[in-house]
CSV table of C-alpha atoms and ligand atoms in Angstrom, one decimal:
chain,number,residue,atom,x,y,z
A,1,UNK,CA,112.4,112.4,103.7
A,2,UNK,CA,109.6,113.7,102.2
A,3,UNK,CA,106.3,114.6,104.6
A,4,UNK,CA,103.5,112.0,103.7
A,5,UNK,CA,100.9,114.0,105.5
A,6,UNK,CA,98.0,115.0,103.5
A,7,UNK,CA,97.3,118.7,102.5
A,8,UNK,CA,93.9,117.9,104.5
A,9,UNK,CA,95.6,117.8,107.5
A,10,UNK,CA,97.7,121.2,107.1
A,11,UNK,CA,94.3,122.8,106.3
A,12,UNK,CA,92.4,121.4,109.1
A,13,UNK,CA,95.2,122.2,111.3
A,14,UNK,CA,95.5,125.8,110.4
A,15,UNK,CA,91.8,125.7,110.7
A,16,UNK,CA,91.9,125.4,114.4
A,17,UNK,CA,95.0,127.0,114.9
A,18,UNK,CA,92.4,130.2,113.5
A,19,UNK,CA,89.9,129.1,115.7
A,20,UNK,CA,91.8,129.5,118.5
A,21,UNK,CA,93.6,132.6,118.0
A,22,UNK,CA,90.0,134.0,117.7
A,23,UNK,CA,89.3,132.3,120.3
A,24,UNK,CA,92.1,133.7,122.7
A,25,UNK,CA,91.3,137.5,121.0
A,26,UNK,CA,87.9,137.4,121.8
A,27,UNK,CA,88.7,136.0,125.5
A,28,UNK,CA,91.4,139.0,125.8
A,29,UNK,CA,89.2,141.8,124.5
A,30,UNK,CA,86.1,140.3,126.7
A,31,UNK,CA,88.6,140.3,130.3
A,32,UNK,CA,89.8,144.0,129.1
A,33,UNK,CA,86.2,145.6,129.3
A,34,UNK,CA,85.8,143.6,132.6
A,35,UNK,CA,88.5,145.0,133.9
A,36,UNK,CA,87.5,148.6,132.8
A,37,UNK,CA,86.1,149.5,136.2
A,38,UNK,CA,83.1,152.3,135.3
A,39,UNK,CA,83.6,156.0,136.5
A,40,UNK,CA,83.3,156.7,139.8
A,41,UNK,CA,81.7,159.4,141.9
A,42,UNK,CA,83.1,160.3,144.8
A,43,UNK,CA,81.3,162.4,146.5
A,44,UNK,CA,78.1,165.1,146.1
A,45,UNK,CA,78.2,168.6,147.1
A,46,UNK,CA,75.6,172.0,146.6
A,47,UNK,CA,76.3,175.5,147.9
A,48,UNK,CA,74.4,178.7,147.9
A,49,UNK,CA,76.2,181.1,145.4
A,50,UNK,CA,74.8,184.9,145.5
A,51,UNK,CA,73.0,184.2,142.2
A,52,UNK,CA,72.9,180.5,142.0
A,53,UNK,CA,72.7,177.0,143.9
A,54,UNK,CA,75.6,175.1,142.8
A,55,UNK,CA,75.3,171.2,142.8
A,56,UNK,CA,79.3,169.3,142.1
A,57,UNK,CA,79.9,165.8,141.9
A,58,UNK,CA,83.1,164.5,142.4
A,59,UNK,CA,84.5,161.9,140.1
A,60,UNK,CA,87.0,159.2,139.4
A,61,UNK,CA,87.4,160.4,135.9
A,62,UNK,CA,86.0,163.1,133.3
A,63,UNK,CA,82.4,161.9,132.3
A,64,UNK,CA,80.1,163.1,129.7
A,65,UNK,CA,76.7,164.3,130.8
A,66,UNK,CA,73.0,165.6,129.6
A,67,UNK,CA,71.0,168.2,131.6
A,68,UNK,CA,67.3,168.7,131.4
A,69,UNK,CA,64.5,170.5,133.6
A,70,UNK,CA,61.0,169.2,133.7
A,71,UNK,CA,58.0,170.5,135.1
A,72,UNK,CA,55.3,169.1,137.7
A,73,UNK,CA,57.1,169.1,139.8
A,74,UNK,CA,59.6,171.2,138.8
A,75,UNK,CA,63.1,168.7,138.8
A,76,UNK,CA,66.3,169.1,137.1
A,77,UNK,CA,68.0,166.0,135.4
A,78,UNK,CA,71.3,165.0,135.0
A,79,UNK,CA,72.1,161.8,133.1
A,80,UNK,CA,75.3,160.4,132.7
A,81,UNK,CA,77.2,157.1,131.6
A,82,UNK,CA,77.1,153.9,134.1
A,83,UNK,CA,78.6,154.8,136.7
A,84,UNK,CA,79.8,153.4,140.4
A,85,UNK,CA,77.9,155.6,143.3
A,86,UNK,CA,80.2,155.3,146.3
A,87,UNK,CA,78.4,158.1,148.4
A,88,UNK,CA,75.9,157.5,150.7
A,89,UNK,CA,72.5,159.5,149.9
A,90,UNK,CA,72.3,162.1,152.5
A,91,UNK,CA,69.4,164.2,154.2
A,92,UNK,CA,71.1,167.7,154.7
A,93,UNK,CA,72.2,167.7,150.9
A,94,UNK,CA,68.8,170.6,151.0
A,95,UNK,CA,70.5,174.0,149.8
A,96,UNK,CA,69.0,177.0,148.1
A,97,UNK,CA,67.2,175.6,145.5
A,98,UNK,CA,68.1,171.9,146.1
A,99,UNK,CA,64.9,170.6,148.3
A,100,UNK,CA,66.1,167.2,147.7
A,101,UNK,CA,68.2,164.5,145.5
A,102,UNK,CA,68.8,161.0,144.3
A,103,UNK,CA,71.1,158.9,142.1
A,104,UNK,CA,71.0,155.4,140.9
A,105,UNK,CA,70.2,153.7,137.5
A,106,UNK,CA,68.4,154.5,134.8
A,107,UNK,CA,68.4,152.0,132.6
A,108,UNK,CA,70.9,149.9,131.6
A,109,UNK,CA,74.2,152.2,130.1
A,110,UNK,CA,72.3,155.2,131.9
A,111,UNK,CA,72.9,156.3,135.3
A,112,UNK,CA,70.9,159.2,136.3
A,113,UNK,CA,70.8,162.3,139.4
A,114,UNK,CA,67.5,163.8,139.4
A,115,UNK,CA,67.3,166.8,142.1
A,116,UNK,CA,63.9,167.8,143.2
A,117,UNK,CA,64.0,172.1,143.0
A,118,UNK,CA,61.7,174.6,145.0
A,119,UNK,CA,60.1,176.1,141.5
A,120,UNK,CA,61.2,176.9,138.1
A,121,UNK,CA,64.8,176.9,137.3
A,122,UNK,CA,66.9,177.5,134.7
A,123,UNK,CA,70.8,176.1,134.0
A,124,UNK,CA,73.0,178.5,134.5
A,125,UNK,CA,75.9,176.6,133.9
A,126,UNK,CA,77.0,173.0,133.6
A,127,UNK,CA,80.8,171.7,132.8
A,128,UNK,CA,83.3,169.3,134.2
A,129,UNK,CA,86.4,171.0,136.2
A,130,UNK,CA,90.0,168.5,135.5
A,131,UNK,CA,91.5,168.0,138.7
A,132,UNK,CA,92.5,170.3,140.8
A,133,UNK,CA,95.3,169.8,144.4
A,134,UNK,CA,93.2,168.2,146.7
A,135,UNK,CA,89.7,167.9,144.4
A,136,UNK,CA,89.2,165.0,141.9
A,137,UNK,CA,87.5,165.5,138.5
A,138,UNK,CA,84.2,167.5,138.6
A,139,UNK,CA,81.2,167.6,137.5
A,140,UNK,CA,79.3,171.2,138.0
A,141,UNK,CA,75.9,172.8,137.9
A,142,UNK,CA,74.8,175.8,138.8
A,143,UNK,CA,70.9,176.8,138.4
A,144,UNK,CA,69.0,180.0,139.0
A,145,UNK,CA,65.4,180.4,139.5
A,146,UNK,CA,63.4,181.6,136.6
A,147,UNK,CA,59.9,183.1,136.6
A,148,UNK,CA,57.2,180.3,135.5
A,149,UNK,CA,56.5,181.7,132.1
A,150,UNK,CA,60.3,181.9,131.3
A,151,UNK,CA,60.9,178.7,132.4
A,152,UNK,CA,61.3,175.9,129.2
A,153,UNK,CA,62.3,172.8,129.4
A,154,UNK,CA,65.4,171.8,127.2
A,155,UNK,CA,64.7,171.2,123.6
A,156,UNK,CA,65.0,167.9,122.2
A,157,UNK,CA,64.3,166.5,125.5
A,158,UNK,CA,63.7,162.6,124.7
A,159,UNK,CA,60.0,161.6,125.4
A,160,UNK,CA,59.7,158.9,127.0
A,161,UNK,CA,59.6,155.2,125.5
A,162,UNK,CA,55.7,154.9,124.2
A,163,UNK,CA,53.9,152.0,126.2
A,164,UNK,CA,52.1,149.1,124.0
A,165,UNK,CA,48.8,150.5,122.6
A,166,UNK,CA,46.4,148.4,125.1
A,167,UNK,CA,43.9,145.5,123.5
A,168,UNK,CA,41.0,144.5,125.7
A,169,UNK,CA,42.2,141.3,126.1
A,170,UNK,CA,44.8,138.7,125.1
A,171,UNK,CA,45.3,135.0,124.9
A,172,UNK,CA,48.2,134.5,127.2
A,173,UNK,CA,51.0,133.5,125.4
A,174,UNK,CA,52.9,130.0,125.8
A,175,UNK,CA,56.3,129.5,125.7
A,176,UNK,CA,56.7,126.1,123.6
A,177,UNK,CA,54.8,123.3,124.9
A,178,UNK,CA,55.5,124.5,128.2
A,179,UNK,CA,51.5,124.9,130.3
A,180,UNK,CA,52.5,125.5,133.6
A,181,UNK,CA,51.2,128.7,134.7
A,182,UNK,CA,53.7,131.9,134.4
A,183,UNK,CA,54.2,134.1,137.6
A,184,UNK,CA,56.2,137.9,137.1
A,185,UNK,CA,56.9,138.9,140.2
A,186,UNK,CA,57.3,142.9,140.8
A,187,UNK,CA,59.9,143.9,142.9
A,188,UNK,CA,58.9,147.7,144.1
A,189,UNK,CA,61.1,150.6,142.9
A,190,UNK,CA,65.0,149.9,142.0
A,191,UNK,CA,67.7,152.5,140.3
A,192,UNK,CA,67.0,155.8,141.0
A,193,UNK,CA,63.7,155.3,142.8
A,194,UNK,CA,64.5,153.9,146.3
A,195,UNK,CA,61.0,154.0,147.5
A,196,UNK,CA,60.8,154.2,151.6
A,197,UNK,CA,63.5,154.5,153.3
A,198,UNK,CA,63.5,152.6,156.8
A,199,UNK,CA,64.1,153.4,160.5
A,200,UNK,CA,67.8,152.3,160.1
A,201,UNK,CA,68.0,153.4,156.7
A,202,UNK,CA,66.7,150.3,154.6
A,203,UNK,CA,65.8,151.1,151.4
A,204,UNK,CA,62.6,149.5,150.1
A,205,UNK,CA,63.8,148.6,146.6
A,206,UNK,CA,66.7,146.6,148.4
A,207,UNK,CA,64.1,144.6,150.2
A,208,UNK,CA,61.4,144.3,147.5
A,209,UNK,CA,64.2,142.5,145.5
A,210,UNK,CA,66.0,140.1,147.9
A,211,UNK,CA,62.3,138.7,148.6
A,212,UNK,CA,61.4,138.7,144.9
A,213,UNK,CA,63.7,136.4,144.4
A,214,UNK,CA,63.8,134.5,147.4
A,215,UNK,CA,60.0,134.0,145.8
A,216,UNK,CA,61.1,133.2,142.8
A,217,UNK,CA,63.5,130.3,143.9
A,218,UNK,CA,60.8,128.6,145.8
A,219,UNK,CA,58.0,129.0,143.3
A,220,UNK,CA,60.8,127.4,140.7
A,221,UNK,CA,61.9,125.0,143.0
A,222,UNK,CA,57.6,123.5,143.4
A,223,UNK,CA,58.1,122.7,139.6
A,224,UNK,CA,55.0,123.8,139.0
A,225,UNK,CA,55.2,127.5,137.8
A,226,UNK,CA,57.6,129.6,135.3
A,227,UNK,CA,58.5,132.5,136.6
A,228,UNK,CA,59.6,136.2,135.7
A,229,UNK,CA,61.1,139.2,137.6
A,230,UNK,CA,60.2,142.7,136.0
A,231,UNK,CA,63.4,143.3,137.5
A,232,UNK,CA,66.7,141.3,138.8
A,233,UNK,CA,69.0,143.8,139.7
A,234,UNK,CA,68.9,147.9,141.3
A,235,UNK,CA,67.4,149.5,138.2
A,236,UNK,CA,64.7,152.0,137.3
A,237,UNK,CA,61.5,150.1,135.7
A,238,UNK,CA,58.8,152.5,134.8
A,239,UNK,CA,55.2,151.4,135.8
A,240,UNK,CA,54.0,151.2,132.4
A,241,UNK,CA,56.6,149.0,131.4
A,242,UNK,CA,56.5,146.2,134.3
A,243,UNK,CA,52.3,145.8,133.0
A,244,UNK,CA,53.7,145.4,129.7
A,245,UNK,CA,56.3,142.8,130.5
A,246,UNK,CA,53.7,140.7,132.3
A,247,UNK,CA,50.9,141.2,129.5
A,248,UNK,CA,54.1,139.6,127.0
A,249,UNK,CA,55.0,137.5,129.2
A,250,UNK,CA,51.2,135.7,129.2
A,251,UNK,CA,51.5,136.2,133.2
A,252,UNK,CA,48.8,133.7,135.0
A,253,UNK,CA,49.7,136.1,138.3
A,254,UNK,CA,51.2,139.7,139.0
A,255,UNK,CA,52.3,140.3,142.2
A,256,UNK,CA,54.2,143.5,143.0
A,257,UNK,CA,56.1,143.3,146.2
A,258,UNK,CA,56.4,146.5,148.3
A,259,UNK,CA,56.7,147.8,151.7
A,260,UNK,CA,55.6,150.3,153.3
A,261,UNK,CA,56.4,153.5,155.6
A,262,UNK,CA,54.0,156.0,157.9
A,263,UNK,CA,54.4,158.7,160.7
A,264,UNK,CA,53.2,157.0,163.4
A,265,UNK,CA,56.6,154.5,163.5
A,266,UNK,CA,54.4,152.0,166.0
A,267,UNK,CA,52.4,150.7,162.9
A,268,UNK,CA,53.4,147.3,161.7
A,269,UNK,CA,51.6,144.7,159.3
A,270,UNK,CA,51.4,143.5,156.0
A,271,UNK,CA,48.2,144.4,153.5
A,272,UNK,CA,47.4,143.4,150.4
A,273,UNK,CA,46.1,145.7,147.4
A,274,UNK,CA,44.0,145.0,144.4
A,275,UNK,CA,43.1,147.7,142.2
A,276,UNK,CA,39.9,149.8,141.7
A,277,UNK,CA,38.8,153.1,140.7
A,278,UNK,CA,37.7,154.5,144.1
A,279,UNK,CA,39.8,153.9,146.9
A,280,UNK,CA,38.6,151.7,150.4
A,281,UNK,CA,39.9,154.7,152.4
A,282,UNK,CA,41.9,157.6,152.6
A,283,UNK,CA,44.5,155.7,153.4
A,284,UNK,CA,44.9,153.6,150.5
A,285,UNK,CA,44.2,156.2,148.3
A,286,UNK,CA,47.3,158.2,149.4
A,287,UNK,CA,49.3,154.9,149.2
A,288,UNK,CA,48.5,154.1,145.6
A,289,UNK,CA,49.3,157.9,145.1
A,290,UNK,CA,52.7,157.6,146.5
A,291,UNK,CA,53.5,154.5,144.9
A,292,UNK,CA,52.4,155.7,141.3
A,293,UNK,CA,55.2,158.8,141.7
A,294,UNK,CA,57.8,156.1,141.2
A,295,UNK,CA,57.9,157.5,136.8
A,296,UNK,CA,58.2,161.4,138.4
A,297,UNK,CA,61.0,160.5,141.5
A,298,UNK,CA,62.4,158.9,137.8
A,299,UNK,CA,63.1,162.5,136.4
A,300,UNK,CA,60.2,161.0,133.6
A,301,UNK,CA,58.1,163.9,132.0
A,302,UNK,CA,55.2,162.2,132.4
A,303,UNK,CA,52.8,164.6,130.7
A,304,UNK,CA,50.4,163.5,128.4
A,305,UNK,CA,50.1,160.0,129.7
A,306,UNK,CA,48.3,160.9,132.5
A,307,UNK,CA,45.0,160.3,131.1
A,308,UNK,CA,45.8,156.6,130.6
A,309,UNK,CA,47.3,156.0,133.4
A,310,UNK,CA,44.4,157.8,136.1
A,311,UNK,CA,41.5,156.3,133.8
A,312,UNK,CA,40.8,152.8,134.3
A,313,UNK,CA,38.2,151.2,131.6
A,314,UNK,CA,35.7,148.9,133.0
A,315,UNK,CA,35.0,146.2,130.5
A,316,UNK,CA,34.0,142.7,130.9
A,317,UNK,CA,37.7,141.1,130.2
A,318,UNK,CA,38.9,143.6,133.2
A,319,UNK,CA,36.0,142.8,135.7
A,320,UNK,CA,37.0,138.8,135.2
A,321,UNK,CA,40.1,139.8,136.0
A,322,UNK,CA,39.5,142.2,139.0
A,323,UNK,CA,37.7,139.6,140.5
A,324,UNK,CA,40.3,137.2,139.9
A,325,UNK,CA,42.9,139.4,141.6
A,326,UNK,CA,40.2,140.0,144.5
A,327,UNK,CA,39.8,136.0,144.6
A,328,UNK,CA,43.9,135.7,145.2
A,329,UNK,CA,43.9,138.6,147.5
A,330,UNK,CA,41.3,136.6,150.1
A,331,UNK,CA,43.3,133.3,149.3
A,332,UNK,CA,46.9,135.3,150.5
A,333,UNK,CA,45.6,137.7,153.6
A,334,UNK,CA,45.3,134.5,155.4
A,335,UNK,CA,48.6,132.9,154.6
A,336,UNK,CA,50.7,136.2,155.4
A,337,UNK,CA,48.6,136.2,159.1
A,338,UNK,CA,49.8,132.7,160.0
A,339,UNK,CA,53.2,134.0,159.8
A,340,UNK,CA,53.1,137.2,160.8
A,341,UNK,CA,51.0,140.5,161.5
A,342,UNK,CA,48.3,141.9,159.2
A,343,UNK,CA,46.8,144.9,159.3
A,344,UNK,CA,42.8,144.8,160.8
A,345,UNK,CA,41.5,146.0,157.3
A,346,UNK,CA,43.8,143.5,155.0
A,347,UNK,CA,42.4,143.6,151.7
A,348,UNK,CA,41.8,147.1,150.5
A,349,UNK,CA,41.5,148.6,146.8
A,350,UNK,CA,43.1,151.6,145.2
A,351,UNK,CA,43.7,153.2,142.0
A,352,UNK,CA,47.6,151.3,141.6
A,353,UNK,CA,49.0,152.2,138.2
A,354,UNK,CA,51.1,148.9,138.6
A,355,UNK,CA,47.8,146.9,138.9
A,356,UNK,CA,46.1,148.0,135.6
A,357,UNK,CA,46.6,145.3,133.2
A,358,UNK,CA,43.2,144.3,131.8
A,359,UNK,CA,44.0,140.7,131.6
A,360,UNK,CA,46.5,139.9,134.0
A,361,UNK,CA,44.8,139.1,138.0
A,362,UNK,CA,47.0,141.6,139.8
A,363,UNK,CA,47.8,142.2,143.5
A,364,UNK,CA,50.1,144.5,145.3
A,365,UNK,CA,51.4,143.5,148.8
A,366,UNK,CA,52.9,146.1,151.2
A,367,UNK,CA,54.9,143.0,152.9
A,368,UNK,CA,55.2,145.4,156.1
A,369,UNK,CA,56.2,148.7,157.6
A,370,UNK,CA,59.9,149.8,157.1
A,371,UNK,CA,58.7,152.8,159.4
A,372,UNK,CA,58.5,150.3,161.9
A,373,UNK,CA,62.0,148.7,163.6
A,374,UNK,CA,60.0,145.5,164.2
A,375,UNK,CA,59.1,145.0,160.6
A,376,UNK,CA,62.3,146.8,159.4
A,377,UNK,CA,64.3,144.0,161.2
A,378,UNK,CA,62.2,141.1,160.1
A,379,UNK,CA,61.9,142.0,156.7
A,380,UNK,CA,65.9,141.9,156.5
A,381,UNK,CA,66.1,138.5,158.0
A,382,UNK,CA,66.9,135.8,155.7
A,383,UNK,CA,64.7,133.4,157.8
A,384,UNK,CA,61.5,135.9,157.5
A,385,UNK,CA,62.3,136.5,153.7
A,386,UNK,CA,61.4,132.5,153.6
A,387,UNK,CA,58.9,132.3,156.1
A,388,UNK,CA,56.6,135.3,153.9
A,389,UNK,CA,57.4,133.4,150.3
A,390,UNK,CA,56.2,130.7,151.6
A,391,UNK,CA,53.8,131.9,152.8
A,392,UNK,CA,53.1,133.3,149.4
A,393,UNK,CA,53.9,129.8,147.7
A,394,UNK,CA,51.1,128.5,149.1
A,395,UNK,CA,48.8,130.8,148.3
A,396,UNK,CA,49.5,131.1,144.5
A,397,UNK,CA,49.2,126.9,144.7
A,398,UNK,CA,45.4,127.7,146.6
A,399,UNK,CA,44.6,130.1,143.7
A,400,UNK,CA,45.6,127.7,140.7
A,401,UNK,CA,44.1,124.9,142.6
A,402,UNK,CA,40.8,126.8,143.2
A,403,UNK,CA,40.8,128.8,139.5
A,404,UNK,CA,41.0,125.2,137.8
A,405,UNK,CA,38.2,124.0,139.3
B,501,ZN,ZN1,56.6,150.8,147.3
């Protein structure tokens, strides 16, 4: 018997049949590189050597790795692929030249140790060891100090990524026919930079997130917003780049979410920021300085931008906005104190590098004090994480329904 089907159907047959090999290759590839877990480190270690301080990470697996030094202040830099940090960042870690260190991600592909040295250094040595009885694979460092003039930092260190040439003002941008106002939403810190650490050990950028988007979910859930997150998972932002992304993103609002930390651990309260050139107080002037380290905790060589980012220009596009972001500040004090404790001088003004787009009303709210058990422990609970987005919610809905008017 002879087949009657037509050579059509062969060809469309053999068509799919391609389609779904592809198909099932694709799939196979895509479950192998999810599978591939990403090198581990193990553990962290430093020692005092007679000429050196010697700084080891232990690892799941040999790495490769890129070591700078930078000046003010004086840090040395070690980036490496993505990896899994299963050590807990500890306070003793402080040995010979090592005041102080920190780990987390860099950017996406780049995860990053940054240790904060006494003065100028120079790297000795830096090579992985295999493994070794009891010791896994190894990362190694050892640094010496150098005098000031011999100190360089390593040549064809990358600068960092140049930020957008600022324009006095922009139209915000729409996305499609879509008017509703956009809000980005600033989640402090993330990656490398943990910002405060609390009490009981909370790490700000933990908490600045989880609230972020508890905020975001309720802002999308009113219908009446789109909404952005300069960040949605523990990485490193730099400043200059979460302005940017609200200046593309046509932001109606910038709110960066933070909290704070103090000496005096009785403290508690939320305040809210707006930006200006000369500070309300003391107080808020040291804030603003500590939050604008976030680029050098980074290991970013910041030098050269500073002028841009201390100067803030005065036109008549900014002023608009500054009193916008002034006009939301007044509208949100009142909100956060119906749910919770404000500080007795709420509103207060400060030279926040976060806070400097020209056209976007910005606001920076130190949701509470980690320093603080009290705060510490509200600020982790899921039913205070609602409570103070709501209590946001409402007063982004004031603002828009006051700024239309
Ligand atoms: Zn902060």
């Amino acid at each position: 018997m002879y087949d009657h089907r037509p050579i059509g159907w062969f060809l469309r047959r053999a068509w799919w049949l391609s389609v779904l090999a592809v198909f099932f290759v694709v799939s196979q590839v895509s479950l192998g590189q999810a599978a591939r877990a990403a090198p581990v480190v193990l553990g962290v270690r430093t020692g005092e050597q007679p000429t050196a301080t010697r700084f080891v990470l232990d690892l799941s697996e040999a790495i490769e790795f890129k070591v700078f030094v930078l000046p003010n202040p004086y840090r040395v830099v070690i980036d490496l692929p993505e990896v899994d940090w299963q050590v807990e960042p500890s306070a003793d870690i402080g040995q010979g030249l090592i005041r102080n260190f920190r780990f987390g991600l860099f950017e996406a592909g780049t995860s990053r140790v940054v240790l904060d040295v006494d003065g100028p250094v120079k790297v000795q040595r830096s090579f992985l060891l295999p493994p070794n009885g009891a010791f896994p694979h190894r990362f190694v460092l050892d640094i010496a100090p150098v005098s000031a003039e011999d100190f360089t930092t390593v040549a064809g260190l990358p600068p960092p990524p140049p930020l957008q040439a600022r324009t006095p003002a922009r139209a915000p941008k729409r996305k499609g026919s879509d008017l509703r106002p956009m809000i980005v939403l600033d989640p402090g810190h993330g990656g490398i930079d943990p910002g405060t650490v609390g009490a009981s050990g909370t790490l700000e950028k933990k908490i600045t997130l989880r609230i972020a988007k508890e905020l975001k979910r309720q802002l999308l859930d009113s219908g009446r917003y789109r909404v952005l997150l300069t960040r949605d998972k523990d990485v490193f932002v730099r400043l200059g780049r979460r302005v940017e992304i609200a200046r593309d993103a046509g932001a109606a609002l910038f709110m960066s979410l933070h909290a704070d930390s103090i000496k005096n651990r009785r403290v508690r309260g939320a305040a809210v920021y707006t930006l200006s050139e000369t500070a309300s107080d003391a107080e808020a002037a040291a804030l603003a300085a500590k939050e604008n380290k976030s680029d050098i905790i980074a290991g970013l060589h910041i030098e050269g931008e500073s002028s841009e980012v201390t100067t803030i220009l005065i036109d008549l596009a900014r002023r608009e906005t500054m009193n916008l972001s002034a006009e939301f500040a007044s509208l949100l004090v009142p909100e956060i104190r119906r749910n919770g404790r404000v500080l007795s001088n709420d509103h207060r003004v400060a030279g926040f590098a976060v806070l400097k787009a020209p056209d976007v009303p910005s606001i920076l709210v130190e949701m509470g004090y980690l320093s603080n058990r009290k705060d510490e422990k509200l600020l982790l609970s899921r039913a205070y994480q609602r409570r103070i987005s709501a209590a946001m919610v409402r007063a982004i809905d004031r603002y828009f329904r006051e700024t239309k008017r």
